[in-house]
């Protein structure tokens, strides 16, 4: 084997080692993307749950405000019926 053959073999070895390094990095990147996907789905689920809870709370607050207004009107009517001393 001549010098050129050794250089060719060395270059092939270098290329192979670079490919192996890229393959392992791709595996790490894939795992990172999978983890990111799962956590993003979990956050979206929690966000949807909080949004639904907020809608329910706003609805309950509107109902309570309407009830308070109704009670205030009743108090005003009853106060108007009381004799002035």
XYZ file of C-alpha atoms in Angstrom:
85
model
C 0.000 0.000 0.000
C 1.266 3.357 -0.993
C 1.109 6.705 0.755
C -2.021 7.714 -1.185
C -3.834 4.626 0.052
C -3.028 5.484 3.664
C -4.208 9.054 3.140
C -7.416 7.779 1.526
C -7.988 5.371 4.429
C -7.334 8.176 6.926
C -9.787 10.471 5.119
C -12.407 7.708 5.058
C -11.867 7.148 8.781
C -12.234 10.881 9.433
C -15.408 11.047 7.350
C -16.790 8.006 9.166
C -16.034 9.530 12.576
C -17.728 12.792 11.546
C -20.782 10.834 10.375
C -20.914 8.931 13.671
C -20.658 12.207 15.608
C -23.462 13.704 13.524
C -25.599 10.605 14.060
C -25.213 10.786 17.844
C -25.965 14.519 17.806
C -29.098 13.859 15.726
C -30.210 11.339 18.345
C -29.770 13.917 21.107
C -31.613 16.506 19.037
C -34.446 14.054 18.382
C -34.784 13.290 22.107
C -34.746 17.018 22.892
C -37.445 17.698 20.293
C -39.557 14.820 21.619
C -39.252 16.177 25.178
C -40.118 19.681 23.940
C -43.171 18.328 22.119
C -44.449 16.512 25.218
C -43.922 19.506 27.514
C -45.558 21.822 24.989
C -48.605 19.553 24.839
C -48.771 19.488 28.652
C -48.550 23.276 28.804
C -51.266 23.616 26.161
C -53.503 21.239 28.103
C -52.964 23.244 31.308
C -53.548 26.481 29.431
C -56.829 25.172 28.018
C -57.884 24.005 31.472
C -57.099 27.427 32.981
C -58.957 29.201 30.189
C -62.041 27.041 30.798
C -61.794 27.650 34.528
C -61.519 31.410 33.927
C -64.628 31.340 31.706
C -66.564 29.515 34.412
C -65.361 31.937 37.088
C -66.292 34.970 34.965
C -69.729 33.489 34.379
C -70.196 32.880 38.113
C -69.019 36.426 38.861
C -71.559 37.866 36.381
C -74.305 35.828 38.032
C -73.248 37.053 41.490
C -73.164 40.664 40.305
C -76.676 40.286 38.850
C -77.840 38.804 42.154
C -76.308 41.692 44.113
C -77.990 44.223 41.814
C -81.316 42.443 42.295
C -80.886 42.517 46.081
C -79.936 46.209 45.963
C -83.142 46.978 44.032
C -85.191 45.065 46.619
C -83.516 47.005 49.437
C -84.290 50.294 47.678
C -87.935 49.284 47.266
C -88.191 48.254 50.924
C -86.526 51.469 52.067
C -89.010 53.466 49.984
C -91.886 51.661 51.724
C -90.629 52.479 55.218
C -92.161 55.503 56.858
C -89.818 58.457 57.209
C -89.311 59.275 60.887
